[in-house]
Short mmCIF file of C-alpha atoms in Angstrom, two decimals:
data_model
loop_
_atom_site.label_atom_id
_atom_site.label_comp_id
_atom_site.label_asym_id
_atom_site.label_seq_id
_atom_site.Cartn_x
_atom_site.Cartn_y
_atom_site.Cartn_z
CA MET Q 4 -11.23 130.08 -38.55
CA MET Q 5 -14.56 128.69 -38.98
CA SER Q 6 -16.59 129.17 -36.11
CA CYS Q 7 -17.99 126.42 -34.67
CA TYR Q 8 -21.89 127.12 -35.45
CA ARG Q 9 -22.57 129.62 -38.18
CA PRO Q 10 -26.00 131.62 -37.92
CA ARG Q 11 -28.77 131.25 -40.42
CA ILE Q 12 -30.43 134.09 -41.49
CA LEU Q 13 -33.42 134.06 -44.00
CA LEU Q 14 -33.24 137.77 -46.38
CA VAL Q 15 -36.85 138.08 -46.80
CA GLU Q 16 -36.81 141.08 -49.71
CA ASP Q 17 -37.32 140.76 -53.51
CA ASP Q 18 -35.29 143.17 -54.50
CA ASP Q 19 -32.31 140.58 -56.26
CA HIS Q 20 -30.49 143.14 -57.00
CA LEU Q 21 -29.99 144.62 -52.59
CA ALA Q 22 -30.84 140.95 -52.18
CA GLU Q 23 -27.62 139.41 -53.52
CA ALA Q 24 -25.38 142.29 -52.53
CA LEU Q 25 -26.56 141.72 -48.87
CA GLN Q 26 -26.18 137.54 -48.84
CA GLU Q 27 -22.82 138.52 -50.85
CA GLY Q 28 -22.16 141.16 -47.80
CA LEU Q 29 -23.63 138.54 -44.65
CA GLU Q 30 -21.75 135.53 -46.03
CA GLU Q 31 -18.62 137.45 -45.91
CA HIS Q 32 -18.98 138.10 -42.21
CA ASP Q 33 -19.41 134.12 -41.85
CA TYR Q 34 -23.06 133.76 -41.81
CA ARG Q 35 -25.51 131.41 -44.04
CA VAL Q 36 -27.62 133.51 -45.90
CA GLN Q 37 -31.44 131.66 -46.92
CA ARG Q 38 -33.24 133.85 -49.42
CA ALA Q 39 -37.47 134.06 -49.55
CA GLU Q 40 -38.60 136.51 -52.20
CA GLU Q 41 -41.66 137.70 -50.43
CA GLY Q 42 -43.45 136.09 -47.06
CA ALA Q 43 -45.31 133.26 -47.69
CA THR Q 44 -42.16 131.86 -49.77
CA ALA Q 45 -40.13 132.77 -45.84
CA LEU Q 46 -42.89 130.69 -44.13
CA ALA Q 47 -41.79 127.66 -46.82
CA ALA Q 48 -38.52 128.42 -46.05
CA LEU Q 49 -39.42 128.36 -41.66
CA GLY Q 50 -41.49 125.37 -42.52
CA ALA Q 51 -38.20 123.38 -44.52
CA ALA Q 52 -35.07 124.68 -42.03
CA SER Q 53 -34.75 126.70 -39.15
CA PHE Q 54 -33.48 129.87 -38.79
CA ASP Q 55 -31.58 132.23 -36.18
CA LEU Q 56 -32.99 135.64 -37.19
CA ILE Q 57 -34.96 137.03 -40.53
CA LEU Q 58 -34.12 140.40 -42.29
CA SER Q 59 -36.97 141.13 -43.91
CA ASP Q 60 -38.30 143.93 -46.56
CA VAL Q 61 -41.68 145.72 -45.31
CA GLN Q 62 -42.61 146.58 -48.72
CA MET Q 63 -43.78 143.38 -51.28
CA ARG Q 64 -46.07 141.95 -52.50
CA PRO Q 65 -47.77 139.50 -52.04
CA MET Q 66 -47.24 139.39 -48.32
CA ASN Q 67 -45.75 142.29 -46.95
CA GLY Q 68 -43.03 142.53 -44.31
CA TYR Q 69 -45.96 143.15 -41.15
CA ALA Q 70 -48.13 140.76 -42.75
CA LEU Q 71 -45.25 137.76 -42.78
CA LEU Q 72 -44.71 139.50 -38.79
CA LYS Q 73 -48.27 138.83 -37.98
CA SER Q 74 -48.10 135.55 -39.32
CA LEU Q 75 -45.64 134.78 -36.83
CA GLU Q 76 -47.41 135.94 -33.82
CA ASN Q 77 -48.90 132.45 -33.07
CA ARG Q 78 -45.74 130.43 -34.50
CA PRO Q 79 -43.61 128.33 -31.29
CA GLU Q 80 -40.13 129.64 -31.60
CA SER Q 81 -40.47 131.74 -33.97
CA PRO Q 82 -36.36 133.24 -34.98
CA PRO Q 83 -36.53 136.70 -34.04
CA VAL Q 84 -37.52 140.13 -36.74
CA LEU Q 85 -35.01 142.85 -38.59
CA MET Q 86 -37.12 145.02 -40.42
CA MET Q 87 -35.54 146.76 -43.02
CA THR Q 88 -37.65 149.40 -45.63
CA ALA Q 89 -37.12 152.61 -47.88
CA TRP Q 90 -40.48 153.98 -46.98
CA GLY Q 91 -39.08 154.89 -43.00
CA SER Q 92 -41.48 156.53 -40.43
CA ILE Q 93 -41.60 157.25 -37.01
CA ALA Q 94 -44.98 155.41 -37.32
CA GLU Q 95 -44.13 152.12 -38.86
CA ALA Q 96 -41.08 151.78 -37.07
CA VAL Q 97 -43.65 151.28 -33.59
CA GLN Q 98 -45.77 149.25 -36.07
CA ALA Q 99 -43.18 146.91 -36.49
CA LEU Q 100 -41.94 146.99 -33.65
CA GLN Q 101 -45.80 146.29 -31.59
CA ASN Q 102 -46.34 143.66 -34.31
CA GLY Q 103 -43.17 141.74 -32.32
CA ALA Q 104 -39.91 142.89 -34.84
CA VAL Q 105 -36.72 143.18 -32.57
CA ASP Q 106 -35.75 146.64 -34.84
CA TYR Q 107 -35.84 148.82 -37.26
CA LEU Q 108 -33.99 149.64 -40.35
CA VAL Q 109 -34.32 152.95 -42.32
CA LYS Q 110 -32.64 152.27 -45.90
CA PRO Q 111 -30.34 153.47 -47.48
CA PHE Q 112 -28.49 151.93 -44.61
CA THR Q 113 -24.33 150.95 -44.41
CA MET Q 114 -23.05 147.15 -43.91
CA ASP Q 115 -21.69 148.30 -40.86
CA VAL Q 116 -25.03 148.99 -39.07
CA LEU Q 117 -26.95 145.93 -40.62
CA LEU Q 118 -23.79 143.62 -38.51
CA GLU Q 119 -23.98 145.38 -35.94
CA SER Q 120 -27.93 145.23 -35.32
CA ILE Q 121 -27.97 141.32 -36.36
CA ARG Q 122 -25.12 140.18 -33.75
CA ARG Q 123 -27.32 142.32 -31.09
CA HIS Q 124 -30.19 140.21 -31.89
CA VAL Q 125 -29.86 137.20 -33.66
CA ARG Q 126 -30.54 134.10 -31.94
CA GLN Q 127 -27.46 132.20 -30.03
CA VAL Q 128 -28.79 128.47 -30.27
CA ARG Q 129 -25.34 126.71 -29.98
CA ARG Q 130 -26.11 123.95 -31.50
CA ALA Q 131 -22.69 122.53 -31.51
CA GLU Q 132 -22.55 123.04 -27.79
CA GLU Q 133 -25.89 121.54 -27.05
CA GLY Q 134 -24.59 118.61 -29.29
CA CYS Q 135 -27.56 118.58 -31.29
CA ILE Q 136 -27.58 119.89 -35.06
CA ALA Q 137 -30.66 120.35 -36.23
CA GLU Q 138 -31.60 121.99 -39.58
CA SER Q 139 -34.02 119.22 -41.44
CA VAL Q 140 -37.34 118.62 -40.36
CA ALA Q 141 -37.30 115.56 -38.93
CA MET Q 142 -34.52 116.75 -36.60
CA ARG Q 143 -36.31 119.88 -35.68
CA THR Q 144 -39.92 118.06 -34.84
CA THR Q 145 -37.16 115.22 -32.38
CA LEU Q 146 -36.28 118.07 -30.75
CA GLY Q 147 -39.06 119.44 -30.58
CA MET Q 148 -41.27 116.74 -29.09
CA ALA Q 149 -37.61 116.02 -26.34
CA ARG Q 150 -38.08 120.45 -24.91
CA ARG Q 151 -41.93 119.20 -24.15
CA VAL Q 152 -41.35 116.51 -22.54
CA ALA Q 153 -37.91 117.41 -20.73
CA VAL Q 154 -39.93 119.44 -18.58
CA THR Q 155 -41.52 116.77 -16.80
CA ASP Q 156 -40.16 113.43 -14.74
CA ALA Q 157 -40.98 111.15 -17.59
CA THR Q 158 -39.24 108.01 -18.23
CA VAL Q 159 -38.36 108.47 -21.84
CA LEU Q 160 -37.35 106.11 -23.91
CA LEU Q 161 -35.45 106.58 -27.78
CA THR Q 162 -35.27 104.55 -30.57
CA GLY Q 163 -33.07 104.52 -33.79
CA GLU Q 164 -30.05 102.99 -35.82
CA SER Q 165 -27.50 102.64 -34.04
CA GLY Q 166 -24.97 105.36 -34.17
CA VAL Q 167 -27.87 107.64 -34.49
CA GLY Q 168 -27.09 110.02 -31.58
CA LYS Q 169 -29.51 108.22 -28.88
CA GLU Q 170 -26.99 108.80 -25.74
CA VAL Q 171 -26.77 112.19 -27.29
CA LEU Q 172 -30.58 113.38 -27.27
CA ALA Q 173 -30.71 111.60 -23.77
CA ARG Q 174 -27.97 114.59 -22.36
CA TYR Q 175 -29.47 117.33 -24.44
CA LEU Q 176 -33.03 116.43 -22.29
CA HIS Q 177 -30.95 115.91 -19.12
CA ARG Q 178 -29.47 119.85 -19.70
CA GLN Q 179 -33.35 121.07 -20.37
CA SER Q 180 -34.45 119.72 -17.21
CA LYS Q 181 -34.91 120.47 -14.16
CA ARG Q 182 -32.31 118.04 -13.08
CA GLN Q 183 -30.03 119.67 -14.93
CA ARG Q 184 -27.57 120.65 -12.15
CA GLY Q 185 -28.31 117.05 -10.86
CA PRO Q 186 -26.18 114.18 -12.34
CA PHE Q 187 -26.35 112.44 -15.37
CA ILE Q 188 -25.72 108.77 -15.21
CA ALA Q 189 -25.49 106.53 -18.13
CA VAL Q 190 -25.26 102.31 -17.69
CA ASN Q 191 -24.46 100.28 -21.54
CA CYS Q 192 -26.52 97.29 -20.89
CA ALA Q 193 -24.99 95.46 -23.39
CA ALA Q 194 -21.14 96.36 -22.65
CA ILE Q 195 -21.68 94.84 -18.68
CA PRO Q 196 -21.32 90.95 -18.07
CA ASP Q 197 -25.31 89.59 -16.68
CA THR Q 198 -23.24 88.80 -13.27
CA LEU Q 199 -21.78 92.53 -13.18
CA LEU Q 200 -25.26 94.02 -14.69
CA GLU Q 201 -27.02 93.74 -11.52
CA ALA Q 202 -24.26 95.10 -8.76
CA THR Q 203 -23.55 97.51 -10.83
CA LEU Q 204 -27.22 99.06 -11.10
CA PHE Q 205 -28.47 98.44 -7.66
CA GLY Q 206 -24.75 98.41 -5.45
CA HIS Q 207 -24.29 95.54 -3.06
CA GLU Q 208 -24.11 95.56 0.67
CA LYS Q 209 -20.70 94.49 2.25
CA GLY Q 210 -20.06 90.68 1.90
CA ALA Q 211 -23.26 90.50 -0.61
CA PHE Q 212 -20.96 87.65 -2.94
CA THR Q 213 -17.09 86.63 -2.84
CA GLY Q 214 -14.85 90.02 -3.17
CA ALA Q 215 -17.22 92.65 -1.71
CA SER Q 216 -15.11 93.81 1.02
CA GLN Q 217 -16.78 97.32 1.92
CA ALA Q 218 -20.35 98.69 0.73
CA SER Q 219 -20.85 100.45 -2.76
CA ALA Q 220 -23.46 102.54 -4.57
CA GLY Q 221 -24.84 101.48 -7.92
CA LYS Q 222 -25.41 103.35 -10.84
CA PHE Q 223 -29.17 104.08 -9.98
CA GLU Q 224 -28.32 105.80 -6.05
CA GLN Q 225 -25.58 107.74 -7.73
CA ALA Q 226 -27.93 108.74 -10.38
CA GLN Q 227 -29.87 110.66 -7.35
CA GLY Q 228 -30.96 114.24 -8.16
CA GLY Q 229 -30.41 113.72 -11.71
CA THR Q 230 -30.81 111.26 -14.68
CA LEU Q 231 -30.08 107.56 -15.90
CA LEU Q 232 -29.01 106.61 -18.76
CA LEU Q 233 -30.34 102.61 -19.00
CA ASP Q 234 -28.30 102.35 -22.85
CA GLU Q 235 -29.53 99.58 -25.38
CA VAL Q 236 -31.81 98.53 -22.36
CA THR Q 237 -33.52 95.41 -24.35
CA GLU Q 238 -30.08 93.66 -23.65
CA MET Q 239 -30.71 93.01 -20.37
CA PRO Q 240 -31.95 89.37 -18.92
CA LEU Q 241 -34.70 88.57 -18.70
CA ALA Q 242 -34.12 88.01 -14.41
CA LEU Q 243 -33.33 92.11 -13.81
CA GLN Q 244 -36.03 93.08 -15.76
CA ALA Q 245 -37.57 91.56 -13.45
CA LYS Q 246 -36.05 94.18 -10.28
CA LEU Q 247 -36.18 96.72 -12.87
CA LEU Q 248 -39.91 97.46 -13.76
CA ARG Q 249 -40.72 97.25 -9.80
CA VAL Q 250 -38.40 100.08 -9.60
CA LEU Q 251 -39.99 101.63 -12.02
CA GLN Q 252 -43.05 101.55 -10.53
CA GLU Q 253 -42.28 102.27 -6.49
CA ARG Q 254 -39.22 104.28 -7.24
CA GLU Q 255 -37.32 102.53 -4.31
CA MET Q 256 -34.73 99.69 -4.38
CA GLU Q 257 -32.78 97.25 -2.46
CA ARG Q 258 -29.02 96.75 -2.40
CA VAL Q 259 -27.63 93.48 -3.58
CA GLY Q 260 -27.38 91.82 -0.28
CA GLY Q 261 -29.16 94.24 1.58
CA LYS Q 262 -32.44 94.55 3.63
CA GLN Q 263 -33.14 98.25 3.26
CA SER Q 264 -35.67 99.62 0.80
CA ILE Q 265 -33.74 103.29 -0.73
CA ALA Q 266 -35.79 105.91 -1.86
CA LEU Q 267 -34.90 106.73 -5.11
CA ASP Q 268 -35.33 110.19 -6.89
CA ILE Q 269 -34.58 110.43 -10.89
CA ARG Q 270 -35.40 110.61 -14.02
CA VAL Q 271 -35.15 107.31 -16.21
CA ILE Q 272 -34.28 107.48 -19.96
CA ALA Q 273 -33.80 104.62 -21.38
CA THR Q 274 -32.73 103.61 -25.46
CA SER Q 275 -32.84 100.60 -27.43
CA ASN Q 276 -31.79 100.06 -31.43
CA ARG Q 277 -34.17 97.44 -31.52
CA ASP Q 278 -37.54 96.92 -32.87
CA LEU Q 279 -39.02 96.88 -29.31
CA GLN Q 280 -42.53 94.92 -30.39
CA THR Q 281 -40.52 92.01 -31.80
CA ALA Q 282 -38.15 91.32 -28.94
CA VAL Q 283 -41.69 90.62 -26.95
CA ALA Q 284 -43.37 89.22 -29.69
CA THR Q 285 -39.69 86.23 -29.12
CA GLY Q 286 -39.76 86.62 -25.57
CA HIS Q 287 -36.51 88.42 -24.99
CA PHE Q 288 -38.01 92.07 -23.31
CA ARG Q 289 -41.12 91.60 -20.42
CA GLU Q 290 -43.92 93.25 -21.96
CA ASP Q 291 -45.07 95.37 -19.18
CA LEU Q 292 -42.11 96.66 -18.57
CA TYR Q 293 -42.20 97.52 -22.44
CA TYR Q 294 -45.39 99.96 -21.60
CA ARG Q 295 -43.49 100.89 -18.28
CA LEU Q 296 -41.10 102.62 -20.78
CA GLN Q 297 -43.36 103.76 -23.25
CA VAL Q 298 -44.30 106.54 -21.37
CA PHE Q 299 -42.67 108.88 -23.65
CA PRO Q 300 -40.95 106.99 -27.20
CA ILE Q 301 -39.42 109.38 -29.09
CA ARG Q 302 -38.32 107.78 -32.61
CA ILE Q 303 -34.36 109.45 -33.53
CA PRO Q 304 -34.71 109.57 -37.77
CA PRO Q 305 -31.35 107.63 -39.48
CA LEU Q 306 -29.34 110.50 -41.18
CA ARG Q 307 -30.21 108.82 -44.88
CA GLU Q 308 -33.97 110.57 -43.09
CA ARG Q 309 -32.45 113.90 -42.79
CA PRO Q 310 -30.42 114.44 -45.27
CA ALA Q 311 -29.91 118.18 -44.68
CA ASP Q 312 -28.63 118.06 -41.27
CA VAL Q 313 -25.20 116.87 -42.79
CA LEU Q 314 -23.16 119.45 -43.88
CA PRO Q 315 -23.87 120.89 -40.03
CA LEU Q 316 -22.53 117.98 -38.36
CA ALA Q 317 -20.16 117.39 -41.14
CA GLU Q 318 -18.39 120.84 -40.27
CA HIS Q 319 -18.93 120.60 -36.77
CA PHE Q 320 -16.94 117.61 -36.47
CA LEU Q 321 -14.66 118.79 -38.41
CA VAL Q 322 -13.69 122.30 -36.37
CA ARG Q 323 -13.81 120.24 -33.49
CA HIS Q 324 -11.50 117.61 -34.31
CA CYS Q 325 -9.31 119.75 -36.26
CA GLN Q 326 -9.09 122.20 -32.66
CA GLN Q 327 -8.76 118.83 -30.19
CA MET Q 328 -5.91 117.40 -32.25
CA GLY Q 329 -4.30 120.83 -32.56
CA LEU Q 330 -4.45 120.77 -36.65
CA PRO Q 331 -4.74 124.14 -38.44
CA PRO Q 332 -8.18 124.82 -39.34
CA LYS Q 333 -9.53 123.24 -42.93
CA ARG Q 334 -12.86 123.18 -44.70
CA LEU Q 335 -15.14 120.52 -47.54
CA ASP Q 336 -14.41 121.14 -51.06
CA ALA Q 337 -17.57 121.88 -53.37
CA VAL Q 338 -16.83 118.08 -54.33
CA ALA Q 339 -16.16 117.15 -50.75
CA ILE Q 340 -19.41 118.62 -50.08
CA GLN Q 341 -21.68 116.86 -53.20
CA ALA Q 342 -20.52 113.30 -51.92
CA LEU Q 343 -21.15 114.17 -48.07
CA ARG Q 344 -24.45 114.49 -49.11
CA ALA Q 345 -25.13 112.16 -52.26
CA TYR Q 346 -23.83 109.03 -49.60
CA PRO Q 347 -26.67 107.23 -47.90
CA TRP Q 348 -24.97 106.74 -44.00
CA PRO Q 349 -25.68 103.45 -43.14
CA GLY Q 350 -23.71 103.85 -39.90
CA ASN Q 351 -25.12 106.97 -39.52
CA VAL Q 352 -23.74 110.41 -37.14
CA ARG Q 353 -21.12 108.36 -35.48
CA GLU Q 354 -19.62 106.93 -39.07
CA LEU Q 355 -20.36 110.66 -40.28
CA GLU Q 356 -18.12 111.52 -37.45
CA ASN Q 357 -15.31 109.27 -38.03
CA ALA Q 358 -14.96 110.41 -42.10
CA LEU Q 359 -14.90 113.70 -41.13
CA GLN Q 360 -11.36 112.82 -38.17
CA ARG Q 361 -10.22 110.83 -40.78
CA ALA Q 362 -10.41 113.44 -43.26
CA ALA Q 363 -8.81 116.50 -40.77
CA ILE Q 364 -6.04 113.59 -39.91
CA LEU Q 365 -5.69 112.44 -44.00
CA ALA Q 366 -5.73 116.17 -45.68
CA MET Q 367 -2.41 117.80 -46.67
CA ALA Q 368 -4.08 121.12 -47.53
CA GLU Q 369 -6.39 123.39 -46.37
CA ASP Q 370 -9.14 121.94 -48.48
CA ILE Q 371 -10.34 118.09 -47.64
CA ARG Q 372 -11.13 116.50 -50.60
CA VAL Q 373 -13.35 113.64 -51.32
CA ALA Q 374 -10.10 110.92 -51.36
CA ASP Q 375 -9.57 112.45 -47.23
CA LEU Q 376 -13.38 110.93 -46.41
CA GLY Q 377 -12.88 107.39 -46.91
CA ILE Q 378 -16.04 106.57 -48.05
CA ALA Q 379 -17.68 105.55 -51.13
CA VAL Q 380 -18.79 108.02 -53.29
CA VAL Q 381 -21.96 108.37 -55.94
CA GLU Q 382 -20.80 108.51 -59.06
CA GLY Q 383 -20.72 110.98 -61.02
CA VAL Q 384 -19.44 112.95 -57.65
CA ALA Q 385 -16.38 111.21 -56.15
CA ASP Q 386 -13.16 112.78 -57.17
CA HIS Q 387 -10.89 109.95 -57.94
CA PRO Q 388 -7.08 110.22 -56.71
CA LEU Q 389 -4.72 109.35 -59.49
CA PRO Q 390 -1.68 107.25 -57.49
CA HIS Q 391 1.03 109.32 -56.45
CA ALA Q 392 4.14 109.83 -58.59
CA GLU Q 393 6.26 108.18 -56.70
CA SER Q 394 4.30 104.26 -56.32
CA LEU Q 395 4.63 105.17 -59.76
CA SER Q 396 8.48 105.80 -60.80
CA GLY Q 397 9.95 102.27 -59.59
CA GLU Q 398 12.49 100.79 -62.15
CA GLY Q 399 12.88 101.52 -65.72
CA THR Q 400 10.34 103.94 -65.12
CA SER Q 401 12.32 108.51 -65.42
CA ARG Q 402 11.21 110.94 -63.42
CA ALA Q 403 9.88 112.51 -66.19
CA ALA Q 404 7.46 110.01 -66.56
CA ALA Q 405 6.30 109.66 -62.97
CA MET Q 406 5.96 114.12 -63.35
CA ASP Q 407 3.83 112.85 -66.66
CA VAL Q 408 1.38 111.24 -64.48
CA CYS Q 409 1.47 115.00 -61.87
CA LEU Q 410 0.41 116.82 -64.81
CA PRO Q 411 -2.86 115.93 -64.96
CA LEU Q 412 -3.45 116.75 -61.23
CA ASP Q 413 -5.13 120.28 -61.64
CA ASP Q 414 -7.29 119.27 -64.71
CA LEU Q 415 -8.03 116.81 -63.15
CA ARG Q 416 -9.21 118.33 -60.46
CA ALA Q 417 -10.36 121.41 -62.08
CA HIS Q 418 -12.66 119.08 -64.23
CA HIS Q 419 -14.59 117.41 -61.04
CA GLU Q 420 -15.11 121.12 -59.60
CA ARG Q 421 -16.68 122.19 -63.28
CA GLU Q 422 -18.96 118.76 -62.86
CA ALA Q 423 -20.25 119.93 -59.23
CA ILE Q 424 -20.70 123.09 -60.44
CA VAL Q 425 -22.83 122.20 -63.75
CA LEU Q 426 -24.95 119.36 -61.74
CA ALA Q 427 -25.88 122.52 -58.54
CA LEU Q 428 -26.58 124.67 -61.10
CA THR Q 429 -29.14 121.89 -62.80
CA GLN Q 430 -30.43 121.14 -59.54
CA SER Q 431 -30.77 124.65 -58.78
CA GLN Q 432 -32.76 125.75 -62.26
CA GLY Q 433 -29.90 127.71 -63.08
CA SER Q 434 -30.11 129.64 -60.12
CA ARG Q 435 -26.67 131.41 -59.13
CA THR Q 436 -27.97 132.43 -55.38
CA LEU Q 437 -29.55 128.43 -55.01
CA ALA Q 438 -26.27 126.97 -56.96
CA ALA Q 439 -23.73 129.23 -54.40
CA GLN Q 440 -25.05 127.78 -51.31
CA SER Q 441 -25.20 123.94 -52.46
CA LEU Q 442 -21.83 124.36 -53.42
CA GLY Q 443 -20.70 125.85 -49.47
CA ILE Q 444 -19.83 128.92 -51.30
CA SER Q 445 -20.95 132.51 -52.27
CA PRO Q 446 -22.60 133.77 -55.11
CA ARG Q 447 -19.53 136.01 -55.51
CA THR Q 448 -17.16 132.61 -55.33
CA LEU Q 449 -19.10 131.29 -57.79
CA ARG Q 450 -19.03 134.38 -60.23
CA HIS Q 451 -15.28 134.06 -59.81
CA LYS Q 452 -15.21 130.37 -60.88
CA LEU Q 453 -17.74 130.67 -64.07
CA GLN Q 454 -15.69 133.78 -65.16
CA ARG Q 455 -12.50 131.52 -65.25
CA PHE Q 456 -13.86 128.79 -66.12
CA ARG Q 457 -15.45 130.78 -69.54
CA GLU Q 458 -12.39 132.72 -69.90
CA ALA Q 459 -10.83 128.94 -70.63
CA GLY Q 460 -13.99 127.88 -73.05
CA TYR Q 461 -16.41 126.33 -70.88
CA ALA Q 462 -19.08 127.48 -70.98
CA LEU Q 463 -21.03 126.37 -67.67
CA GLY Q 464 -23.83 129.42 -67.02
CA GLN Q 465 -25.30 133.06 -67.02
#
């Protein structure tokens, strides 16, 4: 079964043959591997994506493994570094460990020895459990800001398009804060009628209005010692905005129909998918409340601005929904992966999750194809399925004619697989390793496919 999160390893090795062998071995054990030829290339890779472990050679040029370790000293949240060299000695091992390496392997070593060391030291980020998957620089920067403000009680304003995951990030902030053991209470201000929103937020005393047969605590009180999320706060009526402003300023409130002040010990997070400055300018949102909420604003980028997150998110959603619905594990085929990456995702992460849930239900086999995703696809990437034979075998159509329609299906799948491989090889400038990474398969699998196509008369690469 596919795991919820496959740790990502940055392999820094200048020997192509050894690097390819290590990459294939690690990928066969469910690790994702990206290669770099030497230290400077590795630093560039670290600036573009996140990794759970660095597996680095020592003897490289121009930047060797020790220089790479030195460069990582002042880099926040650098992954653990596992060193390897053919020039092993006690002195070199001590130097590597003193410079920050977590372990030191002397070549030649077996794959079992390497795997055991990786299992001991790989950083288990548990992104999927936290609900925040961040492979892109944009989202890693956003999460970095969230972690920094999480340890404070500062009010946070999360903005972004619908479906980007504002509530997910709000829950992440709560889990990273000192209030993590307290309650997390979410209120959707847009979903509650204006006449009920005040009592929902602040509670009410017995007899405060018709039907109030007993006193009731509101969401503010329920969030005591924890975090209150005001989702889509810009949809709150102006009269209630004034009361919210006072609560944020004084950290106390009164229930509807009550006269006793209740002190609050809460952290407030607000979200909006609207342009708040425009809402203020048009009179839909109080300017003083805007500045009170704007203590620490965080914009969550739309999915189209963080394409590196698409595939990890898709894999996470696919595993989760297969497990929740009791379905056998499924995987995305190469063409479906290309389509996911090419699609602009106007509905953001929510649309992506819906597509993977739908695909998990519709896919009749282990491999999920483009047609199962139900998304518009970029020309040249789509896997256009032919109609089922049964739908074409009406009156006047023989079973033999219907079967003639089924025969091209295998050829069609092979054609689109070749197209995906050609596209990946072109984009990677002929690098089979990078092409395999793009396709979501191992270099060994890509070699086998290329060999099969060459035997069939198609020359797709060396």
